[in-house]
């Protein structure tokens, strides 16, 4: 198909002649649907939230500001104008809106929730973690949400399957293949094309750095890569699996990583962004690489001509350089349940929700008679890539896992890392806090009842 096909507020639309990288938000506003607002244009504030329903999936709240319209191919998009939900009246009744700029986004976040979504305070705060209100205060908004959720009407229709997209407009070619063969062939033909998945990084490059490319190939619509396979030993996470789907798969089973995911961005970003995108972007401060390295994950790299699997830690070669040749893509991650369930995570960031880490630590420590018999420890934010703390791991072996017993490992961190100073933290702070996290992990392991976190203790 050479034009975007989507359903907008219940009406089928065919869109051509528009640059496929036009953000959905800009297109909607150009169509006169100006209820959807632009606050930050970077996925942080939620003013641009719309509900998006894809074939075979429930509706999800997404940020329209960083979503190239081509990624809406095949989706049913509902905007605040068409949302028929009691949250609208409840916000009025509870005085949940003052200037009103955030209100359409808040309406759409709540409208995208199922009627049986939990309405306790903590769940509602998590549900609204991607929506910023600068003037009302959250009390009335949470009260309105608690009142309205259970009266939600049925969700918008699921759209039909529409097949792949290959469109060129305004000098940009954008392909959304529906099968993996099609994707791999497209990438083999155009190895310089930009792979795009949830666009929660790439969308920001576009809005903030005015990034342009002549060709994009989306992996997000490749059906067979959007599922998580579980053989009881290993979880296989395909390249199109979102953070939200990953969270659902590990819920109640992997408490440390679940708690990390709760603090990973906000719901709108988690509904679009992919687990494999968080690896493939090669960022030294991504949250999942340290957690999955410590869990013992491997990464599957594929191309039109074959596949190979390597330990995740070996994928990261240097800043901006990963072990991925032209024409190759990250196909999947394989994560052993044993490691995934054992990992404890420590994310240090300025805000609890929706913030990038200054330091991210993941510990997978096995004890035998109170002493460390095996350790897999990885950090983000401490080097030019996510990296294992191999000197610290060696120093832990045979030691009691106590605040005193980790002293040697803390000292060894200086052999593992020479962190940078940047706007998030100084080098000295990073080294100090990384050491302190060993003490916190040992205390938490020793006595799960001790309160070591302001919120969200990763207890089972
Ligand atoms: C508001 C906000 C908050 C955020 N908070 C966090 C946070 O708390 N923690 C955190 O770690 N990150 C955070 N992020 C970053 C981002 O959400 C993640 O990195 C996300 O996982 C990227 O996945 P994506 O599918 O959106 O990737 P995209 O943006 O589509 O792509 C990212 C990069 O990976 C490449 N790529 C994607 N998939 C593949 C593949 N299968 N094979 C090869 N290359 C591929 C693309 O070419 C691109 O270079 C945040 C982002 C935003 C906007
Ligand atoms: S405008 Fe702020 S999240 Fe989209
Ligand atoms: S009512 Fe003004 S930002 Fe929320």
Coordinates of C-alpha atoms and ligand atoms in Angstrom, one line a residue:
X1 CA 0.0 0.0 0.0
X2 CA 1.4 3.4 -0.9
X3 CA -0.7 5.6 1.4
X4 CA -1.3 5.5 5.1
X5 CA -4.6 4.0 6.1
X6 CA -6.0 4.8 9.5
X7 CA -9.2 5.1 11.3
X8 CA -9.7 8.5 12.9
X9 CA -12.5 8.9 15.4
X10 CA -14.4 6.1 13.8
X11 CA -13.9 7.2 10.1
X12 CA -11.5 5.5 7.7
X13 CA -8.9 7.8 6.2
X14 CA -6.4 7.4 3.4
X15 CA -3.4 9.8 3.7
X16 CA -0.9 10.5 1.0
X17 CA 0.9 13.6 0.0
X18 CA 2.0 14.2 3.6
X19 CA 5.6 13.6 4.7
X20 CA 5.4 10.2 6.5
X21 CA 7.5 11.7 9.3
X22 CA 5.0 14.4 10.0
X23 CA 4.1 14.0 13.7
X24 CA 0.6 12.7 14.3
X25 CA 0.0 15.7 16.6
X26 CA 0.8 18.2 13.8
X27 CA -1.4 16.3 11.3
X28 CA -4.3 16.2 13.8
X29 CA -4.1 19.8 14.5
X30 CA -3.9 20.6 10.8
X31 CA -7.1 18.6 10.4
X32 CA -8.8 21.0 12.9
X33 CA -8.6 18.6 15.8
X34 CA -6.9 21.2 18.0
X35 CA -8.1 19.7 21.3
X36 CA -4.8 17.7 21.3
X37 CA -2.1 20.0 22.6
X38 CA 1.6 20.4 22.3
X39 CA 3.4 21.1 25.5
X40 CA 7.0 19.7 25.3
X41 CA 7.1 17.9 21.9
X42 CA 9.3 15.2 23.6
X43 CA 7.0 12.7 25.2
X44 CA 7.3 14.1 28.7
X45 CA 4.1 16.1 29.5
X46 CA 1.3 14.1 28.0
X47 CA -0.6 17.1 26.6
X48 CA -0.7 15.4 23.2
X49 CA -2.1 12.1 24.4
X50 CA -4.4 10.2 22.1
X51 CA -5.9 6.7 22.3
X52 CA -4.5 4.3 19.7
X53 CA -6.0 0.9 19.1
X54 CA -4.2 -1.5 16.8
X55 CA -5.4 -4.7 15.2
X56 CA -5.6 -7.5 17.9
X57 CA -4.6 -5.2 20.7
X58 CA -6.4 -3.1 23.4
X59 CA -6.5 0.7 23.2
X60 CA -3.4 2.5 24.6
X61 CA -2.6 6.1 25.4
X62 CA 0.2 7.4 23.2
X63 CA 2.1 10.6 22.8
X64 CA 1.1 12.0 19.3
X65 CA 4.0 14.6 19.5
X66 CA 6.7 12.0 18.8
X67 CA 4.8 9.6 16.6
X68 CA 5.5 9.9 12.9
X69 CA 2.1 9.6 11.2
X70 CA 3.3 6.6 9.2
X71 CA 3.5 4.6 12.4
X72 CA -0.3 5.2 12.8
X73 CA -0.8 3.0 9.6
X74 CA -3.5 0.5 10.4
X75 CA -4.4 2.1 13.8
X76 CA -7.7 3.5 15.1
X77 CA -6.8 6.9 16.6
X78 CA -9.3 8.6 19.0
X79 CA -8.8 12.2 20.0
X80 CA -10.4 14.1 22.8
X81 CA -13.0 15.5 20.5
X82 CA -14.5 12.1 20.0
X83 CA -13.8 10.5 23.4
X84 CA -17.1 9.6 25.0
X85 CA -16.0 9.0 28.6
X86 CA -17.3 10.1 32.0
X87 CA -13.8 11.5 32.9
X88 CA -14.8 14.7 31.0
X89 CA -17.7 15.4 33.4
X90 CA -15.8 14.1 36.4
X91 CA -12.9 16.6 35.9
X92 CA -15.5 19.4 35.9
X93 CA -17.3 18.1 38.9
X94 CA -14.1 17.6 41.0
X95 CA -12.5 20.9 39.9
X96 CA -9.8 19.0 38.2
X97 CA -8.9 21.6 35.6
X98 CA -7.8 25.2 35.8
X99 CA -6.0 26.5 32.7
X100 CA -7.1 23.3 31.0
X101 CA -4.0 22.8 28.9
X102 CA -3.2 19.4 30.3
X103 CA -6.9 18.4 30.5
X104 CA -7.3 16.8 27.0
X105 CA -4.2 14.6 27.6
X106 CA -5.5 13.6 31.0
X107 CA -8.9 12.8 29.6
X108 CA -7.3 10.6 26.9
X109 CA -5.0 8.8 29.3
X110 CA -8.0 7.8 31.5
X111 CA -10.2 7.1 28.5
X112 CA -7.7 4.6 27.2
X113 CA -7.8 2.6 30.5
X114 CA -10.1 -0.5 30.7
X115 CA -13.1 -0.2 32.9
X116 CA -11.6 -2.7 35.3
X117 CA -8.4 -0.8 35.8
X118 CA -7.4 -0.5 39.5
X119 CA -8.5 2.8 41.1
X120 CA -6.3 2.8 44.3
X121 CA -4.2 5.9 44.6
X122 CA -0.8 4.3 43.7
X123 CA -2.2 2.7 40.5
X124 CA -3.8 6.0 39.5
X125 CA -0.6 7.9 40.1
X126 CA 1.3 5.4 38.0
X127 CA -1.4 5.6 35.2
X128 CA -1.0 9.4 35.2
X129 CA 2.8 9.5 35.5
X130 CA 3.1 10.6 31.9
X131 CA 0.7 13.6 32.3
X132 CA 1.9 16.8 33.8
X133 CA -0.4 19.4 35.3
X134 CA 1.2 22.6 36.2
X135 CA -1.7 24.4 38.0
X136 CA -4.5 22.3 39.3
X137 CA -2.6 19.9 41.6
X138 CA -3.2 16.2 41.3
X139 CA -5.7 15.6 44.1
X140 CA -8.8 16.5 42.2
X141 CA -7.6 14.9 39.0
X142 CA -7.0 11.6 40.9
X143 CA -10.4 11.8 42.5
X144 CA -12.1 12.4 39.2
X145 CA -10.2 9.5 37.6
X146 CA -11.1 7.2 40.5
X147 CA -14.8 8.1 40.0
X148 CA -14.9 7.8 36.3
X149 CA -12.9 4.7 35.3
X150 CA -15.4 2.0 36.2
X151 CA -18.2 3.8 34.2
X152 CA -16.1 3.7 31.0
X153 CA -18.0 2.8 27.9
X154 CA -16.8 0.1 25.5
X155 CA -13.5 0.8 23.8
X156 CA -13.3 2.1 20.2
X157 CA -13.6 -0.6 17.4
X158 CA -10.5 -2.6 16.7
X159 CA -9.3 -1.7 13.2
X160 CA -8.9 -4.3 10.5
X161 CA -5.5 -5.6 9.4
X162 CA -4.2 -3.4 6.6
X163 CA -1.0 -5.0 5.4
X164 CA 2.3 -3.3 4.8
X165 CA 3.0 0.3 3.8
X166 CA 5.6 1.6 1.3
X167 CA 5.1 5.3 0.7
X168 CA 7.3 8.1 -0.5
X169 CA 6.3 11.7 0.0
X170 CA 8.2 15.0 0.4
X171 CA 11.4 13.1 -0.4
X172 CA 11.1 10.6 2.4
X173 CA 10.5 6.9 1.9
X174 CA 8.8 5.1 4.8
X175 CA 8.2 1.4 4.8
X176 CA 6.2 -0.5 7.4
X177 CA 6.6 -4.2 6.5
X178 CA 4.1 -6.7 7.9
X179 CA 6.3 -9.7 7.8
X180 CA 9.9 -10.4 8.9
X181 CA 11.0 -11.5 5.4
X182 CA 9.7 -8.3 3.9
X183 CA 11.5 -6.3 6.7
X184 CA 14.8 -8.2 6.2
X185 CA 14.7 -7.8 2.4
X186 CA 13.9 -4.1 2.7
X187 CA 16.9 -3.6 5.0
X188 CA 19.2 -5.7 2.8
X189 CA 18.2 -3.4 -0.2
X190 CA 18.6 -0.2 1.9
X191 CA 21.1 -0.9 4.6
X192 CA 21.5 2.8 5.3
X193 CA 17.8 3.3 6.0
X194 CA 16.9 4.2 9.6
X195 CA 15.2 1.3 11.4
X196 CA 12.4 2.7 13.6
X197 CA 10.3 0.9 16.2
X198 CA 8.4 2.8 18.8
X199 CA 10.0 6.2 17.8
X200 CA 10.4 7.2 21.5
X201 CA 14.1 8.0 20.7
X202 CA 13.9 8.7 17.0
X203 CA 10.8 10.9 17.3
X204 CA 12.7 13.1 19.8
X205 CA 15.6 13.4 17.4
X206 CA 13.1 14.7 14.9
X207 CA 11.4 17.2 17.1
X208 CA 14.4 18.4 19.1
X209 CA 17.4 17.9 16.7
X210 CA 15.5 18.3 13.4
X211 CA 16.8 14.8 12.4
X212 CA 16.1 13.8 8.9
X213 CA 16.7 10.6 6.9
X214 CA 15.8 9.7 3.3
X215 CA 14.5 6.3 4.3
X216 CA 12.9 4.6 7.3
X217 CA 11.9 1.0 7.8
X218 CA 9.7 0.2 10.7
X219 CA 9.9 -3.0 12.6
X220 CA 6.9 -2.1 14.8
X221 CA 4.3 -3.8 12.5
X222 CA 6.2 -7.1 12.0
X223 CA 3.6 -9.4 13.5
X224 CA 5.9 -12.3 14.4
X225 CA 8.3 -10.0 16.3
X226 CA 5.6 -8.4 18.5
X227 CA 5.1 -11.4 20.7
X228 CA 6.9 -12.7 23.8
X229 CA 7.6 -16.4 23.9
X230 CA 8.0 -18.2 27.2
X231 CA 9.2 -21.8 27.3
X232 CA 9.3 -21.8 31.1
X233 CA 13.2 -21.4 31.1
X234 CA 13.7 -18.4 28.9
X235 CA 11.7 -15.4 27.8
X236 CA 12.2 -14.4 24.2
X237 CA 11.3 -10.8 23.5
X238 CA 10.8 -9.9 19.8
X239 CA 12.0 -6.7 18.3
X240 CA 8.5 -5.2 18.2
X241 CA 7.5 -6.0 21.9
X242 CA 6.7 -2.8 23.8
X243 CA 7.8 -2.0 27.3
X244 CA 4.1 -2.3 28.4
X245 CA 3.8 -5.8 27.0
X246 CA 7.1 -6.8 28.7
X247 CA 5.9 -5.4 32.0
X248 CA 2.7 -7.5 31.7
X249 CA 4.7 -10.6 31.0
X250 CA 6.9 -10.3 34.1
X251 CA 4.3 -8.9 36.4
X252 CA 4.3 -10.8 39.8
X253 CA 7.4 -12.8 38.7
X254 CA 10.4 -10.5 38.5
X255 CA 10.0 -7.9 41.3
X256 CA 13.3 -6.0 40.8
X257 CA 12.8 -5.5 37.0
X258 CA 9.1 -4.8 37.4
X259 CA 9.9 -2.0 39.8
X260 CA 12.4 -0.6 37.4
X261 CA 9.8 -0.7 34.6
X262 CA 7.3 1.1 36.7
X263 CA 9.8 4.0 36.8
X264 CA 10.7 3.7 33.1
X265 CA 9.3 6.7 31.4
X266 CA 5.5 7.0 31.7
X267 CA 2.7 4.8 30.3
X268 CA 2.5 6.6 26.9
X269 CA 6.2 6.0 26.2
X270 CA 6.0 2.4 27.5
X271 CA 3.1 1.7 25.2
X272 CA 5.1 2.8 22.1
X273 CA 8.8 2.2 23.0
X274 CA 10.3 -1.3 22.6
X275 CA 12.6 -3.3 24.8
X276 CA 14.9 -4.1 21.9
X277 CA 14.9 -0.4 20.9
X278 CA 16.3 0.3 24.4
X279 CA 19.2 -2.1 23.6
X280 CA 19.6 -1.2 19.9
X281 CA 20.0 2.5 20.6
X282 CA 23.3 1.8 22.3
X283 CA 22.7 4.4 25.0
X284 CA 25.1 4.3 28.0
X285 CA 22.2 5.4 30.2
X286 CA 19.4 3.1 29.0
X287 CA 17.8 1.4 32.0
X288 CA 17.3 -2.1 30.6
X289 CA 20.8 -3.0 29.3
X290 CA 22.3 -3.2 32.9
X291 CA 19.3 -5.2 34.2
X292 CA 19.3 -7.6 31.3
X293 CA 23.1 -8.0 31.3
X294 CA 23.0 -8.9 35.0
X295 CA 20.1 -11.3 34.2
X296 CA 22.4 -13.2 31.7
X297 CA 20.5 -12.2 28.5
X298 CA 21.7 -12.9 25.0
X299 CA 20.8 -10.8 21.9
X300 CA 19.8 -12.3 18.6
X301 CA 21.0 -10.3 15.6
X302 CA 19.5 -11.2 12.2
X303 CA 19.7 -10.1 8.5
X304 CA 18.3 -11.4 5.2
X305 CA 21.1 -14.0 5.2
X306 CA 21.0 -15.5 8.7
X307 CA 21.1 -15.1 12.5
X308 CA 23.6 -15.0 15.3
X309 CA 23.3 -14.8 19.1
X310 CA 25.8 -13.1 21.4
X311 CA 25.9 -12.3 25.1
X312 CA 24.2 -8.9 25.6
X313 CA 27.2 -7.4 27.2
X314 CA 29.3 -8.1 24.0
X315 CA 26.8 -6.1 21.9
X316 CA 28.0 -2.8 23.3
X317 CA 31.5 -2.1 21.8
X318 CA 32.1 1.6 22.4
X319 CA 30.1 4.8 22.6
X320 CA 27.8 4.9 19.6
X321 CA 29.1 1.5 18.4
X322 CA 27.4 -1.8 18.6
X323 CA 28.1 -5.2 17.2
X324 CA 25.6 -4.8 14.3
X325 CA 26.6 -4.7 10.7
X326 CA 24.8 -2.9 7.9
X327 CA 21.7 -4.9 6.9
X328 CA 21.5 -6.5 10.4
X329 CA 18.9 -5.8 13.0
X330 CA 18.2 -6.8 16.6
X331 CA 15.7 -9.6 16.2
X332 CA 15.1 -10.6 19.8
X333 CA 16.4 -10.8 23.3
X334 CA 16.6 -14.1 25.2
X335 CA 16.4 -13.7 28.9
X336 CA 16.6 -16.6 31.4
X337 CA 13.8 -16.5 33.9
X338 CA 16.3 -17.5 36.7
X339 CA 18.4 -14.3 36.2
X340 CA 15.4 -12.1 35.5
X341 CA 13.7 -13.0 38.7
X342 CA 16.9 -12.7 40.8
X343 CA 18.0 -9.3 39.6
X344 CA 17.6 -6.3 41.9
X345 CA 17.6 -2.9 40.3
X346 CA 18.7 0.5 41.6
X347 CA 17.8 3.5 39.4
X348 CA 19.2 6.8 40.6
X349 CA 17.5 9.8 38.9
X350 CA 16.3 13.2 39.8
X351 CA 12.6 12.3 39.6
X352 CA 10.9 9.1 40.6
X353 CA 8.8 8.9 37.4
X354 CA 9.6 9.5 33.8
X355 CA 13.3 10.4 34.2
X356 CA 16.6 9.1 32.7
X357 CA 19.1 7.6 35.1
X358 CA 22.2 9.3 36.3
X359 CA 23.3 5.8 37.5
X360 CA 21.5 2.5 37.0
X361 CA 22.8 -0.6 38.8
X362 CA 21.6 -4.2 38.5
X363 CA 22.8 -6.9 40.9
X364 CA 22.4 -10.7 40.4
X365 CA 24.1 -12.1 43.5
X366 CA 24.0 -15.8 44.5
X367 CA 24.7 -16.6 48.1
X368 CA 25.9 -19.9 49.5
X369 CA 25.9 -20.1 53.3
X370 CA 25.7 -16.3 53.5
X371 CA 28.7 -15.8 51.3
X372 CA 28.8 -14.7 47.6
X373 CA 29.3 -17.7 45.3
X374 CA 28.4 -15.9 42.0
X375 CA 27.8 -12.3 41.0
X376 CA 26.6 -10.6 37.8
X377 CA 26.7 -6.9 38.3
X378 CA 26.2 -4.3 35.6
X379 CA 25.9 -0.5 35.5
X380 CA 24.6 2.2 33.3
X381 CA 25.7 5.8 33.4
X382 CA 29.2 4.8 34.6
X383 CA 31.0 4.3 31.3
X384 CA 30.6 5.0 27.6
X385 CA 28.5 1.8 27.3
X386 CA 26.4 -0.2 29.7
X387 CA 29.0 -2.4 31.4
X388 CA 29.7 -5.2 33.8
X389 CA 31.6 -4.4 37.0
X390 CA 34.0 -7.4 36.6
X391 CA 36.5 -6.2 39.2
X392 CA 33.8 -5.6 41.7
X393 CA 32.2 -9.0 40.9
X394 CA 35.6 -10.7 41.6
X395 CA 36.1 -8.8 44.8
X396 CA 32.7 -10.0 46.1
X397 CA 33.3 -13.7 45.6
X398 CA 33.6 -15.5 49.0
X399 CA 32.7 -12.4 50.9
X400 CA 29.7 -12.2 53.3
X401 CA 26.9 -10.1 51.6
X402 CA 26.7 -7.4 54.2
X403 CA 27.5 -3.7 54.3
X404 CA 31.0 -4.5 55.6
X405 CA 31.5 -7.5 53.2
X406 CA 30.9 -5.3 50.1
X407 CA 33.8 -2.9 51.0
X408 CA 36.3 -4.6 48.7
X409 CA 33.8 -4.5 45.8
X410 CA 33.2 -0.8 46.3
X411 CA 36.9 -0.1 46.2
X412 CA 37.3 -2.2 43.1
X413 CA 34.7 0.0 41.3
X414 CA 37.5 2.5 40.6
X415 CA 39.2 -0.2 38.5
X416 CA 36.0 -0.9 36.6
X417 CA 34.8 2.6 35.8
X418 CA 36.0 6.1 35.2
X419 CA 32.6 7.9 34.9
X420 CA 32.0 11.2 33.2
X421 CA 30.7 14.4 34.5
X422 CA 27.7 15.7 32.6
X423 CA 24.5 17.6 33.2
X424 CA 23.0 14.6 35.1
X425 CA 25.8 14.0 37.6
X426 CA 29.5 14.5 38.3
X427 CA 32.0 11.7 38.0
X428 CA 32.6 11.8 41.8
X429 CA 28.9 11.6 42.5
X430 CA 28.5 8.7 40.2
X431 CA 31.4 6.7 41.7
X432 CA 30.2 7.4 45.2
X433 CA 26.6 6.5 44.6
X434 CA 27.5 3.4 42.7
X435 CA 29.4 2.2 45.8
X436 CA 26.5 3.1 48.1
X437 CA 24.2 1.0 46.0
X438 CA 26.2 -2.1 47.0
X439 CA 25.5 -1.2 50.6
X440 CA 21.8 -0.7 49.9
X441 CA 21.6 -4.0 47.9
X442 CA 23.3 -5.9 50.8
X443 CA 20.9 -4.3 53.4
X444 CA 17.8 -5.1 51.3
X445 CA 19.0 -8.6 50.7
X446 CA 19.8 -9.1 54.5
X447 CA 16.4 -7.8 55.7
X448 CA 13.6 -7.1 53.2
X449 CA 11.7 -5.2 55.9
X450 CA 14.3 -2.4 56.2
X451 CA 13.0 0.7 54.5
X452 CA 15.7 1.7 52.0
X453 CA 13.6 3.5 49.3
X454 CA 11.3 6.5 49.5
X455 CA 8.8 4.6 47.4
X456 CA 8.6 1.4 45.4
X457 CA 10.7 -1.0 47.4
X458 CA 11.5 -3.9 45.2
X459 CA 10.2 -6.5 47.6
X460 CA 8.6 -9.7 46.3
Ligands
LIG1 C1 9.7 10.9 27.8 C2 10.6 9.8 27.7 C3 11.1 9.1 28.8 C4 12.0 8.1 28.7 N1 12.4 7.4 29.8 C5 13.3 6.5 29.7 C6 13.7 5.8 30.9 O1 13.2 6.0 32.0 N2 14.7 4.8 30.7 C7 15.2 4.5 29.5 O2 16.1 3.7 29.4 N3 14.8 5.1 28.4 C8 13.9 6.1 28.4 N4 13.4 6.7 27.3 C9 14.1 6.4 26.0 C10 13.2 5.4 25.1 O3 11.9 5.3 25.5 C11 13.8 4.0 25.1 O4 15.2 4.0 24.7 C12 13.0 3.1 24.1 O5 13.2 1.8 24.6 C13 13.5 3.1 22.6 O6 12.7 2.2 21.9 P1 11.9 2.6 20.6 O7 11.2 1.4 20.1 O8 11.1 3.8 20.9 O9 13.1 3.0 19.7 P2 13.2 3.9 18.4 O10 13.1 5.3 18.8 O11 12.3 3.5 17.3 O12 14.7 3.6 17.9 C14 15.8 3.8 18.8 C15 17.1 3.4 18.1 O13 17.2 2.0 18.0 C16 17.2 1.6 16.6 N5 16.4 0.4 16.6 C17 15.2 0.3 17.1 N6 14.8 -1.0 17.0 C18 15.8 -1.7 16.4 C19 16.0 -3.0 16.0 N7 15.1 -4.0 16.2 N8 17.2 -3.4 15.4 C20 18.1 -2.4 15.2 N9 18.0 -1.1 15.5 C21 16.8 -0.8 16.1 C22 16.8 2.8 15.8 O14 17.3 2.8 14.5 C23 17.3 4.0 16.7 O15 18.6 4.2 16.4 C24 12.5 7.7 27.4 C25 12.0 8.4 26.2 C26 11.1 9.4 26.4 C27 10.6 10.1 25.2
LIG2 S1 3.6 17.5 23.9 FE1 4.5 16.8 25.7 S2 4.3 14.7 25.6 FE2 3.7 15.3 23.7
LIG3 S1 -5.0 22.7 34.5 FE1 -3.3 23.9 33.9 S2 -1.8 22.5 33.4 FE2 -3.3 21.3 34.3

